[in-house]
Structures are given as C-alpha cells and as structure tokens.
C-alpha cells in the first residue's frame, strides 16, 4: 500500500460491541486498495474502540454538539482523506452536512428485511422483538445506502434467515449476526468498487 493515492480509506462508525467492525477489519487487513483507516464512535466506552486499538486503527470519539450543530466532523474526515463511510451499528442519524459531503459513499447495515422493521427506534433487540411479534416467517439483513431518513436509502443487498415459531429475540439476533458477519465485508468491497469504478 505504498501508493496512498490509489487506496480507498474507509471510516467505520459504530456505537456498540463492534463484532461487525471486527470482521470488517479482518477482511480488509491485507487488502490491496481498501484500508480501514478510522473507527468513529459516539460512546467513549464502546467495545468497538478496544477492537480498533487492538488492530492499531485510529479512533475518533465524537461529541454530540459538534456532530449535530457543528460541521458533523466533515473537516476531520476529509482531512484524514476518508473516502467511504460504513455504519456498523451506529445509532445516531447522520446530519445532512455529512450525507452531502459523501454522496453515495455511506452505507449502513440493518438487522431486518427493509422496508419492514426499520426507522427511528428500530435497532438491536427492538428489531428482533418486532419481527417475532409480527409473526414473520423470515428475517434477515439489509445493507443500504444512507440518505436523510432512517433506514431508507437504496438497498444494495439482502440475505434471509428463517424465523422459527420458537425463536426468541436472542436466538434471532444470533442468526442475524451470522448473516452480517458473512456478508457485510464482501458487500462493502462491492460498493467500494462501484465508487472507484475498478
Ligand atoms: C448489528 O446487528 C447491526 O445490524 C446493527 O447493529 C448491530 C451491531 O452489532 N445496526 P455489532 O456491534 O457489530 O456486534
């Protein structure tokens, strides 16, 4: 990775334990032209920060006021030459400045089959509980571009799993995590290819 101009630098935004971030970091560890260059979190005690530290990836803890009423860290990201943003369990809605600074260059993963079971407040176990309550026979993951509405942009990829009548939210969460861990990094690679037109 000597020629830094041909390397796409990705920032992963995450608020939680970061199991997806870990998989993403592992997937791109020795990649030719994609580098996970930054982990961004709104929670100073998020598990994902330890994952970044262990992998020797710089992290940035963001502060609410600056994110929503400042410039949403756009300057910081551009200064670090971040070219693509991945939301992997990031719980704040992105401010418009950030979406405009990265048009078609931000993707999110949602733990259900959008357009069902998405939107404000639909994250983590709330999603799985809603899926079970609705007696869905299937759930899955959706990877989509990010626009100004929660869980709304164009879907790039979905994968499905069966919801058994006996499934609890915890059992379903495990199935969904397995799908996320298998598919997210390869789909990031595809989306990145589209923006750099390789
Ligand atoms: C994932 O289930 C993802 O779909 C959701 O947040 C969760 C993050 O999990 N948006 P982890 O922190 O990567 O384990």
PDB file of N, CA and C in Angstrom, residues 109-176:
ATOM      1  N   UNK A 109     -25.832  -1.091   7.723  1.00  0.00           N
ATOM      2  CA  UNK A 109     -26.417  -2.428   7.807  1.00  0.00           C
ATOM      3  C   UNK A 109     -27.565  -2.397   8.795  1.00  0.00           C
ATOM      4  N   UNK A 110     -28.686  -3.008   8.396  1.00  0.00           N
ATOM      5  CA  UNK A 110     -29.863  -3.054   9.269  1.00  0.00           C
ATOM      6  C   UNK A 110     -30.243  -4.518   9.494  1.00  0.00           C
ATOM      7  N   UNK A 111     -30.553  -4.882  10.747  1.00  0.00           N
ATOM      8  CA  UNK A 111     -30.768  -6.302  11.043  1.00  0.00           C
ATOM      9  C   UNK A 111     -32.194  -6.798  10.789  1.00  0.00           C
ATOM     10  N   UNK A 112     -32.756  -6.444   9.632  1.00  0.00           N
ATOM     11  CA  UNK A 112     -34.080  -6.947   9.233  1.00  0.00           C
ATOM     12  C   UNK A 112     -34.214  -6.706   7.734  1.00  0.00           C
ATOM     13  N   UNK A 113     -35.320  -7.197   7.193  1.00  0.00           N
ATOM     14  CA  UNK A 113     -35.521  -7.066   5.745  1.00  0.00           C
ATOM     15  C   UNK A 113     -36.289  -5.776   5.458  1.00  0.00           C
ATOM     16  N   UNK A 114     -35.553  -4.702   5.221  1.00  0.00           N
ATOM     17  CA  UNK A 114     -36.190  -3.417   4.905  1.00  0.00           C
ATOM     18  C   UNK A 114     -37.010  -3.570   3.617  1.00  0.00           C
ATOM     19  N   UNK A 115     -38.111  -2.863   3.436  1.00  0.00           N
ATOM     20  CA  UNK A 115     -38.552  -1.728   4.253  1.00  0.00           C
ATOM     21  C   UNK A 115     -39.281  -2.099   5.541  1.00  0.00           C
ATOM     22  N   UNK A 116     -39.399  -3.385   5.826  1.00  0.00           N
ATOM     23  CA  UNK A 116     -40.065  -3.754   7.079  1.00  0.00           C
ATOM     24  C   UNK A 116     -39.126  -3.560   8.272  1.00  0.00           C
ATOM     25  N   UNK A 117     -39.706  -3.203   9.387  1.00  0.00           N
ATOM     26  CA  UNK A 117     -38.997  -3.169  10.671  1.00  0.00           C
ATOM     27  C   UNK A 117     -37.765  -2.265  10.681  1.00  0.00           C
ATOM     28  N   UNK A 118     -37.907  -1.114  10.033  1.00  0.00           N
ATOM     29  CA  UNK A 118     -36.849  -0.109  10.088  1.00  0.00           C
ATOM     30  C   UNK A 118     -37.397   1.189  10.657  1.00  0.00           C
ATOM     31  N   UNK A 119     -36.555   2.208  10.688  1.00  0.00           N
ATOM     32  CA  UNK A 119     -36.991   3.531  11.137  1.00  0.00           C
ATOM     33  C   UNK A 119     -36.494   3.856  12.530  1.00  0.00           C
ATOM     34  N   UNK A 120     -36.900   5.031  12.983  1.00  0.00           N
ATOM     35  CA  UNK A 120     -36.421   5.536  14.280  1.00  0.00           C
ATOM     36  C   UNK A 120     -36.751   4.555  15.412  1.00  0.00           C
ATOM     37  N   UNK A 121     -35.803   4.321  16.258  1.00  0.00           N
ATOM     38  CA  UNK A 121     -36.017   3.436  17.409  1.00  0.00           C
ATOM     39  C   UNK A 121     -35.913   1.961  17.073  1.00  0.00           C
ATOM     40  N   UNK A 122     -35.774   1.628  15.800  1.00  0.00           N
ATOM     41  CA  UNK A 122     -35.686   0.219  15.415  1.00  0.00           C
ATOM     42  C   UNK A 122     -34.214  -0.177  15.294  1.00  0.00           C
ATOM     43  N   UNK A 123     -33.686  -0.621  16.380  1.00  0.00           N
ATOM     44  CA  UNK A 123     -32.307  -1.101  16.383  1.00  0.00           C
ATOM     45  C   UNK A 123     -32.187  -2.244  17.387  1.00  0.00           C
ATOM     46  N   UNK A 124     -31.165  -3.052  17.211  1.00  0.00           N
ATOM     47  CA  UNK A 124     -30.856  -4.141  18.140  1.00  0.00           C
ATOM     48  C   UNK A 124     -32.061  -5.013  18.448  1.00  0.00           C
ATOM     49  N   UNK A 125     -32.270  -5.279  19.733  1.00  0.00           N
ATOM     50  CA  UNK A 125     -33.324  -6.240  20.113  1.00  0.00           C
ATOM     51  C   UNK A 125     -34.721  -5.727  19.778  1.00  0.00           C
ATOM     52  N   UNK A 126     -34.888  -4.387  19.657  1.00  0.00           N
ATOM     53  CA  UNK A 126     -36.218  -3.864  19.301  1.00  0.00           C
ATOM     54  C   UNK A 126     -36.655  -4.400  17.934  1.00  0.00           C
ATOM     55  N   UNK A 127     -35.694  -4.514  17.036  1.00  0.00           N
ATOM     56  CA  UNK A 127     -35.999  -5.018  15.693  1.00  0.00           C
ATOM     57  C   UNK A 127     -36.428  -6.483  15.781  1.00  0.00           C
ATOM     58  N   UNK A 128     -35.640  -7.271  16.483  1.00  0.00           N
ATOM     59  CA  UNK A 128     -35.940  -8.712  16.547  1.00  0.00           C
ATOM     60  C   UNK A 128     -37.264  -8.968  17.274  1.00  0.00           C
ATOM     61  N   UNK A 129     -37.533  -8.187  18.303  1.00  0.00           N
ATOM     62  CA  UNK A 129     -38.806  -8.337  19.019  1.00  0.00           C
ATOM     63  C   UNK A 129     -39.984  -7.993  18.101  1.00  0.00           C
ATOM     64  N   UNK A 130     -39.803  -6.951  17.297  1.00  0.00           N
ATOM     65  CA  UNK A 130     -40.875  -6.549  16.358  1.00  0.00           C
ATOM     66  C   UNK A 130     -41.112  -7.640  15.307  1.00  0.00           C
ATOM     67  N   UNK A 131     -40.030  -8.233  14.835  1.00  0.00           N
ATOM     68  CA  UNK A 131     -40.143  -9.296  13.822  1.00  0.00           C
ATOM     69  C   UNK A 131     -40.914 -10.490  14.397  1.00  0.00           C
ATOM     70  N   UNK A 132     -40.583 -10.856  15.636  1.00  0.00           N
ATOM     71  CA  UNK A 132     -41.248 -12.003  16.276  1.00  0.00           C
ATOM     72  C   UNK A 132     -42.719 -11.667  16.563  1.00  0.00           C
ATOM     73  N   UNK A 133     -42.950 -10.455  17.031  1.00  0.00           N
ATOM     74  CA  UNK A 133     -44.325 -10.040  17.336  1.00  0.00           C
ATOM     75  C   UNK A 133     -45.199 -10.046  16.080  1.00  0.00           C
ATOM     76  N   UNK A 134     -44.586  -9.687  14.959  1.00  0.00           N
ATOM     77  CA  UNK A 134     -45.334  -9.645  13.687  1.00  0.00           C
ATOM     78  C   UNK A 134     -45.482 -11.045  13.081  1.00  0.00           C
ATOM     79  N   UNK A 135     -44.968 -12.045  13.771  1.00  0.00           N
ATOM     80  CA  UNK A 135     -45.028 -13.450  13.313  1.00  0.00           C
ATOM     81  C   UNK A 135     -44.455 -13.631  11.918  1.00  0.00           C
ATOM     82  N   UNK A 136     -43.370 -12.921  11.651  1.00  0.00           N
ATOM     83  CA  UNK A 136     -42.703 -13.077  10.353  1.00  0.00           C
ATOM     84  C   UNK A 136     -42.124 -14.492  10.257  1.00  0.00           C
ATOM     85  N   UNK A 137     -42.173 -15.027   9.066  1.00  0.00           N
ATOM     86  CA  UNK A 137     -41.569 -16.361   8.871  1.00  0.00           C
ATOM     87  C   UNK A 137     -40.099 -16.236   8.478  1.00  0.00           C
ATOM     88  N   UNK A 138     -39.745 -15.031   8.026  1.00  0.00           N
ATOM     89  CA  UNK A 138     -38.359 -14.782   7.619  1.00  0.00           C
ATOM     90  C   UNK A 138     -37.895 -13.442   8.172  1.00  0.00           C
ATOM     91  N   UNK A 139     -36.617 -13.388   8.466  1.00  0.00           N
ATOM     92  CA  UNK A 139     -35.987 -12.083   8.708  1.00  0.00           C
ATOM     93  C   UNK A 139     -34.669 -12.089   7.951  1.00  0.00           C
ATOM     94  N   UNK A 140     -33.797 -11.157   8.278  1.00  0.00           N
ATOM     95  CA  UNK A 140     -32.540 -11.132   7.538  1.00  0.00           C
ATOM     96  C   UNK A 140     -31.814  -9.827   7.745  1.00  0.00           C
ATOM     97  N   UNK A 141     -30.956  -9.511   6.796  1.00  0.00           N
ATOM     98  CA  UNK A 141     -30.174  -8.273   6.889  1.00  0.00           C
ATOM     99  C   UNK A 141     -30.370  -7.457   5.615  1.00  0.00           C
ATOM    100  N   UNK A 142     -30.258  -6.162   5.772  1.00  0.00           N
ATOM    101  CA  UNK A 142     -30.308  -5.250   4.627  1.00  0.00           C
ATOM    102  C   UNK A 142     -29.102  -4.327   4.694  1.00  0.00           C
ATOM    103  N   UNK A 143     -28.385  -4.240   3.587  1.00  0.00           N
ATOM    104  CA  UNK A 143     -27.273  -3.290   3.501  1.00  0.00           C
ATOM    105  C   UNK A 143     -27.707  -2.246   2.483  1.00  0.00           C
ATOM    106  N   UNK A 144     -27.662  -0.989   2.893  1.00  0.00           N
ATOM    107  CA  UNK A 144     -28.255   0.043   2.028  1.00  0.00           C
ATOM    108  C   UNK A 144     -27.461   1.345   2.086  1.00  0.00           C
ATOM    109  N   UNK A 145     -27.624   2.145   1.032  1.00  0.00           N
ATOM    110  CA  UNK A 145     -27.042   3.478   1.049  1.00  0.00           C
ATOM    111  C   UNK A 145     -27.803   4.324   2.061  1.00  0.00           C
ATOM    112  N   UNK A 146     -27.105   5.305   2.601  1.00  0.00           N
ATOM    113  CA  UNK A 146     -27.700   6.147   3.640  1.00  0.00           C
ATOM    114  C   UNK A 146     -28.172   7.457   3.023  1.00  0.00           C
ATOM    115  N   UNK A 147     -29.435   7.789   3.302  1.00  0.00           N
ATOM    116  CA  UNK A 147     -29.926   9.110   2.918  1.00  0.00           C
ATOM    117  C   UNK A 147     -30.426   9.828   4.171  1.00  0.00           C
ATOM    118  N   UNK A 148     -31.282  10.839   3.955  1.00  0.00           N
ATOM    119  CA  UNK A 148     -31.637  11.676   5.100  1.00  0.00           C
ATOM    120  C   UNK A 148     -32.656  11.047   6.048  1.00  0.00           C
ATOM    121  N   UNK A 149     -33.206   9.887   5.684  1.00  0.00           N
ATOM    122  CA  UNK A 149     -34.172   9.247   6.577  1.00  0.00           C
ATOM    123  C   UNK A 149     -33.576   7.957   7.144  1.00  0.00           C
ATOM    124  N   UNK A 150     -34.019   7.603   8.336  1.00  0.00           N
ATOM    125  CA  UNK A 150     -33.559   6.357   8.956  1.00  0.00           C
ATOM    126  C   UNK A 150     -33.873   5.161   8.060  1.00  0.00           C
ATOM    127  N   UNK A 151     -32.883   4.334   7.812  1.00  0.00           N
ATOM    128  CA  UNK A 151     -33.089   3.031   7.154  1.00  0.00           C
ATOM    129  C   UNK A 151     -33.858   3.149   5.846  1.00  0.00           C
ATOM    130  N   UNK A 152     -33.544   4.155   5.050  1.00  0.00           N
ATOM    131  CA  UNK A 152     -34.381   4.466   3.900  1.00  0.00           C
ATOM    132  C   UNK A 152     -33.691   4.361   2.546  1.00  0.00           C
ATOM    133  N   UNK A 153     -32.389   4.595   2.467  1.00  0.00           N
ATOM    134  CA  UNK A 153     -31.723   4.662   1.151  1.00  0.00           C
ATOM    135  C   UNK A 153     -31.791   3.348   0.381  1.00  0.00           C
ATOM    136  N   UNK A 154     -31.339   3.419  -0.867  1.00  0.00           N
ATOM    137  CA  UNK A 154     -31.440   2.259  -1.774  1.00  0.00           C
ATOM    138  C   UNK A 154     -30.749   1.012  -1.183  1.00  0.00           C
ATOM    139  N   UNK A 155     -31.484  -0.090  -1.218  1.00  0.00           N
ATOM    140  CA  UNK A 155     -30.929  -1.340  -0.691  1.00  0.00           C
ATOM    141  C   UNK A 155     -29.961  -1.941  -1.713  1.00  0.00           C
ATOM    142  N   UNK A 156     -28.771  -2.312  -1.244  1.00  0.00           N
ATOM    143  CA  UNK A 156     -27.756  -2.907  -2.111  1.00  0.00           C
ATOM    144  C   UNK A 156     -27.823  -4.431  -2.043  1.00  0.00           C
ATOM    145  N   UNK A 157     -28.131  -4.935  -0.843  1.00  0.00           N
ATOM    146  CA  UNK A 157     -28.012  -6.385  -0.630  1.00  0.00           C
ATOM    147  C   UNK A 157     -28.918  -6.812   0.515  1.00  0.00           C
ATOM    148  N   UNK A 158     -29.559  -7.971   0.355  1.00  0.00           N
ATOM    149  CA  UNK A 158     -30.288  -8.572   1.479  1.00  0.00           C
ATOM    150  C   UNK A 158     -29.964 -10.059   1.556  1.00  0.00           C
ATOM    151  N   UNK A 159     -29.945 -10.602   2.750  1.00  0.00           N
ATOM    152  CA  UNK A 159     -29.824 -12.050   2.945  1.00  0.00           C
ATOM    153  C   UNK A 159     -30.867 -12.430   3.982  1.00  0.00           C
ATOM    154  N   UNK A 160     -31.431 -13.645   3.833  1.00  0.00           N
ATOM    155  CA  UNK A 160     -32.570 -14.030   4.678  1.00  0.00           C
ATOM    156  C   UNK A 160     -32.245 -15.206   5.590  1.00  0.00           C
ATOM    157  N   UNK A 161     -33.002 -15.286   6.674  1.00  0.00           N
ATOM    158  CA  UNK A 161     -32.965 -16.479   7.510  1.00  0.00           C
ATOM    159  C   UNK A 161     -34.396 -16.799   7.924  1.00  0.00           C
ATOM    160  N   UNK A 162     -34.602 -18.031   8.351  1.00  0.00           N
ATOM    161  CA  UNK A 162     -35.934 -18.456   8.794  1.00  0.00           C
ATOM    162  C   UNK A 162     -36.156 -18.028  10.243  1.00  0.00           C
ATOM    163  N   UNK A 163     -37.386 -17.584  10.515  1.00  0.00           N
ATOM    164  CA  UNK A 163     -37.758 -17.320  11.910  1.00  0.00           C
ATOM    165  C   UNK A 163     -38.665 -18.473  12.350  1.00  0.00           C
ATOM    166  N   UNK A 164     -38.174 -19.270  13.284  1.00  0.00           N
ATOM    167  CA  UNK A 164     -38.979 -20.384  13.797  1.00  0.00           C
ATOM    168  C   UNK A 164     -39.961 -19.851  14.841  1.00  0.00           C
ATOM    169  N   UNK A 165     -41.061 -20.573  15.003  1.00  0.00           N
ATOM    170  CA  UNK A 165     -42.080 -20.151  15.995  1.00  0.00           C
ATOM    171  C   UNK A 165     -41.499 -20.069  17.403  1.00  0.00           C
ATOM    172  N   UNK A 166     -40.486 -20.890  17.647  1.00  0.00           N
ATOM    173  CA  UNK A 166     -39.889 -20.934  18.993  1.00  0.00           C
ATOM    174  C   UNK A 166     -38.749 -19.922  19.176  1.00  0.00           C
ATOM    175  N   UNK A 167     -38.390 -19.212  18.131  1.00  0.00           N
ATOM    176  CA  UNK A 167     -37.258 -18.274  18.240  1.00  0.00           C
ATOM    177  C   UNK A 167     -37.541 -17.142  19.225  1.00  0.00           C
ATOM    178  N   UNK A 168     -36.578 -16.877  20.078  1.00  0.00           N
ATOM    179  CA  UNK A 168     -36.623 -15.680  20.919  1.00  0.00           C
ATOM    180  C   UNK A 168     -35.839 -14.579  20.192  1.00  0.00           C
ATOM    181  N   UNK A 169     -35.924 -13.366  20.719  1.00  0.00           N
ATOM    182  CA  UNK A 169     -35.153 -12.265  20.116  1.00  0.00           C
ATOM    183  C   UNK A 169     -33.657 -12.593  20.152  1.00  0.00           C
ATOM    184  N   UNK A 170     -33.214 -13.273  21.194  1.00  0.00           N
ATOM    185  CA  UNK A 170     -31.780 -13.611  21.320  1.00  0.00           C
ATOM    186  C   UNK A 170     -31.367 -14.620  20.249  1.00  0.00           C
ATOM    187  N   UNK A 171     -32.212 -15.616  20.041  1.00  0.00           N
ATOM    188  CA  UNK A 171     -31.890 -16.635  19.018  1.00  0.00           C
ATOM    189  C   UNK A 171     -31.855 -15.972  17.644  1.00  0.00           C
ATOM    190  N   UNK A 172     -32.837 -15.134  17.390  1.00  0.00           N
ATOM    191  CA  UNK A 172     -32.882 -14.453  16.090  1.00  0.00           C
ATOM    192  C   UNK A 172     -31.665 -13.531  15.932  1.00  0.00           C
ATOM    193  N   UNK A 173     -31.291 -12.850  17.001  1.00  0.00           N
ATOM    194  CA  UNK A 173     -30.113 -11.960  16.931  1.00  0.00           C
ATOM    195  C   UNK A 173     -28.866 -12.741  16.530  1.00  0.00           C
ATOM    196  N   UNK A 174     -28.731 -13.956  17.045  1.00  0.00           N
ATOM    197  CA  UNK A 174     -27.558 -14.776  16.682  1.00  0.00           C
ATOM    198  C   UNK A 174     -27.581 -15.132  15.195  1.00  0.00           C
ATOM    199  N   UNK A 175     -28.750 -15.473  14.687  1.00  0.00           N
ATOM    200  CA  UNK A 175     -28.859 -15.819  13.260  1.00  0.00           C
ATOM    201  C   UNK A 175     -28.507 -14.600  12.394  1.00  0.00           C
ATOM    202  N   UNK A 176     -28.995 -13.448  12.834  1.00  0.00           N
ATOM    203  CA  UNK A 176     -28.757 -12.220  12.065  1.00  0.00           C
ATOM    204  C   UNK A 176     -27.271 -11.842  12.109  1.00  0.00           C
TER     205      UNK A 176
END
